[in-house]
Short mmCIF file of C-alpha atoms in Angstrom, two decimals:
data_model
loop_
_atom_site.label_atom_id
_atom_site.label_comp_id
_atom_site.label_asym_id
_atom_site.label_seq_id
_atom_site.Cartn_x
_atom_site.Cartn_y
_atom_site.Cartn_z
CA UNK A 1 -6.66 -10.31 -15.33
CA UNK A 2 -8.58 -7.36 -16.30
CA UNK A 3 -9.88 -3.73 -14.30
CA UNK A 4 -13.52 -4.93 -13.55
CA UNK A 5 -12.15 -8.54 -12.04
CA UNK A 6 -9.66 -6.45 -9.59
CA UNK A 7 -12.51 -3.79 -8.87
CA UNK A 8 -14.81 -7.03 -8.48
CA UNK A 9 -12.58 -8.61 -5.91
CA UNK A 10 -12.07 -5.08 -3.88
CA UNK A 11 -15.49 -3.87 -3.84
CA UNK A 12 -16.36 -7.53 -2.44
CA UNK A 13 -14.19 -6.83 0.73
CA UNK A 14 -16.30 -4.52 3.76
CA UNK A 15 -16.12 -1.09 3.45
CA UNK A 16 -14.70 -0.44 0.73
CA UNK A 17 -15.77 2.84 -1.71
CA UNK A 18 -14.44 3.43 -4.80
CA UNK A 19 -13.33 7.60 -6.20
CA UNK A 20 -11.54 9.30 -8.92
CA UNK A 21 -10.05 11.88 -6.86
CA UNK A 22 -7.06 12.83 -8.62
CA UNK A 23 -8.32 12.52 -12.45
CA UNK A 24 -11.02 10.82 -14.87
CA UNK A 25 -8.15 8.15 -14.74
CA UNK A 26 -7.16 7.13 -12.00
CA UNK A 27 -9.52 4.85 -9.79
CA UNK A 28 -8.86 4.98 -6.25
CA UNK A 29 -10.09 2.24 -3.71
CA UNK A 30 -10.39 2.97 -0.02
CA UNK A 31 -11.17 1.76 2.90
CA UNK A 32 -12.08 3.60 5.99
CA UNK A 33 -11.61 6.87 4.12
CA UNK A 34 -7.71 5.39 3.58
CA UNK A 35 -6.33 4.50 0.19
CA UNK A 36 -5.43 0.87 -0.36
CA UNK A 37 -5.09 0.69 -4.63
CA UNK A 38 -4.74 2.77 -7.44
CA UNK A 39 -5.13 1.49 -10.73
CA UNK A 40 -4.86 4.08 -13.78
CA UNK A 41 -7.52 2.28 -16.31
CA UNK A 42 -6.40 3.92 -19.19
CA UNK A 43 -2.67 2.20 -18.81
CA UNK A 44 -2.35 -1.11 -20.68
CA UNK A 45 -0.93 -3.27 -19.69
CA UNK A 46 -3.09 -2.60 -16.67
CA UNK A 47 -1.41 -1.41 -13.48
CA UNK A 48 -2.10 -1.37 -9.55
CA UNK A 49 -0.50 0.59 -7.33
CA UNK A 50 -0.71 -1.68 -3.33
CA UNK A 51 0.60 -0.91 0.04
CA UNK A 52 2.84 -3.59 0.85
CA UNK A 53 5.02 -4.79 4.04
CA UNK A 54 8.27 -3.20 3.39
CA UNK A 55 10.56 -6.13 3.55
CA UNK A 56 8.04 -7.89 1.45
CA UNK A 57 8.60 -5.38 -1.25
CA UNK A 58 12.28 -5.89 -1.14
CA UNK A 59 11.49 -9.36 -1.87
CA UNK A 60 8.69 -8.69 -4.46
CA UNK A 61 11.25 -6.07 -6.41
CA UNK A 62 14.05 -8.83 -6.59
CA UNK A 63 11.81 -11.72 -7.96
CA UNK A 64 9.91 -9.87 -10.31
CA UNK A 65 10.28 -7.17 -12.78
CA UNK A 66 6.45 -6.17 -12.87
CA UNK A 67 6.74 -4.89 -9.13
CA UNK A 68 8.33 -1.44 -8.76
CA UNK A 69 8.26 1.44 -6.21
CA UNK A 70 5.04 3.59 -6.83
CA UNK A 71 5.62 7.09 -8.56
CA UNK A 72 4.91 9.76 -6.57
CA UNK A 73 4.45 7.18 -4.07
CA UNK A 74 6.43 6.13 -0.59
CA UNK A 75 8.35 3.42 -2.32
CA UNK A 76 9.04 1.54 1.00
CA UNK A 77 5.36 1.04 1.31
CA UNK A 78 4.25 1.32 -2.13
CA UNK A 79 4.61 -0.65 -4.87
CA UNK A 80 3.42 -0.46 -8.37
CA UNK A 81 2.49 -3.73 -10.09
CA UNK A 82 1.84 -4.75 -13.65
CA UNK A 83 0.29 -7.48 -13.64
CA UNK A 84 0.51 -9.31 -17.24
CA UNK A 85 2.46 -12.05 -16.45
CA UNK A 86 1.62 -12.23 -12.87
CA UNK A 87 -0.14 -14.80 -11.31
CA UNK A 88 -3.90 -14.35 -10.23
CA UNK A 89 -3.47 -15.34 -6.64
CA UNK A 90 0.04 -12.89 -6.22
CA UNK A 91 -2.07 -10.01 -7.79
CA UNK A 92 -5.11 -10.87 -4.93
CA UNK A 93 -2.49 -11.30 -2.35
CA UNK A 94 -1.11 -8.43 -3.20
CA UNK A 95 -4.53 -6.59 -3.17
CA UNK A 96 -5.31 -8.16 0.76
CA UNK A 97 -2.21 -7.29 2.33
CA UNK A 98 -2.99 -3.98 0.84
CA UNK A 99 -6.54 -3.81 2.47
CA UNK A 100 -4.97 -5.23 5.73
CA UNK A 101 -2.31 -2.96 6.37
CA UNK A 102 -4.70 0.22 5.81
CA UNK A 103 -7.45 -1.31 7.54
CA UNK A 104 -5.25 -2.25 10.60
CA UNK A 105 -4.10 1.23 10.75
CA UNK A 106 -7.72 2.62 11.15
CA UNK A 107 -8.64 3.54 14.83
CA UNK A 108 -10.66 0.92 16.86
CA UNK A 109 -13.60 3.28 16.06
CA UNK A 110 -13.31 3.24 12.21
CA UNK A 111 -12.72 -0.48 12.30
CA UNK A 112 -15.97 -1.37 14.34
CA UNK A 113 -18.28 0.28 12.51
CA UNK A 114 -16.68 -0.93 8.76
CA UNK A 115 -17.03 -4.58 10.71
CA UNK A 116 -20.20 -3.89 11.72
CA UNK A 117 -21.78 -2.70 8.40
#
């Protein structure tokens, strides 16, 4: 799985805009003005950084080595992921649980008008 495939799947979700707000680096994906991923595109072997549920990461941590608390990062709702030798549909689950928890923690507001884009 490569940068533009991950970008490719985010952008495809509503609302979502797309910043390098910290460096030439580091892409940052939002939603609702909210983070959901960072992923550093210079880093190989390529790396996201997802919200996750926090018992979920606990999990996640145990199983595999590739999923670590975030740097500079709450690492009870923050994971960093590398994803060689993950599989494609744990990296896009990983990437919508993401999107849902920030998205369900916009106001009703902020979620009606993303919805109704």
């Amino acid at each position: 799985m490569d940068a533009n495939e991950i970008l490719d799947y985010c952008l495809a979700k509503k609302g979502v805009t797309e910043s390098f707000p910290f460096d030439n680096e580091t892409l940052v994906l939002k939603v609702g003005g909210k983070m959901f991923l960072l992923m550093p595109l210079e880093r190989m072997p390529l790396q996201i950084n997802v919200k996750t549920d926090p018992e979920w990461s606990a999990e996640l941590r145990e199983q595999y080595p590739q999923v670590n608390g975030a740097f500079h990062m709450n690492k009870t709702h923050w994971n960093s992921v590398m994803t060689d030798g993950l599989k494609r549909d744990l990296i896009f689950k990983l990437i919508d649980q993401s999107y849902e928890l920030v998205f369900n923690s916009l106001t009703k507001k902020a979620k009606e008008e993303i919805i109704n884009r």
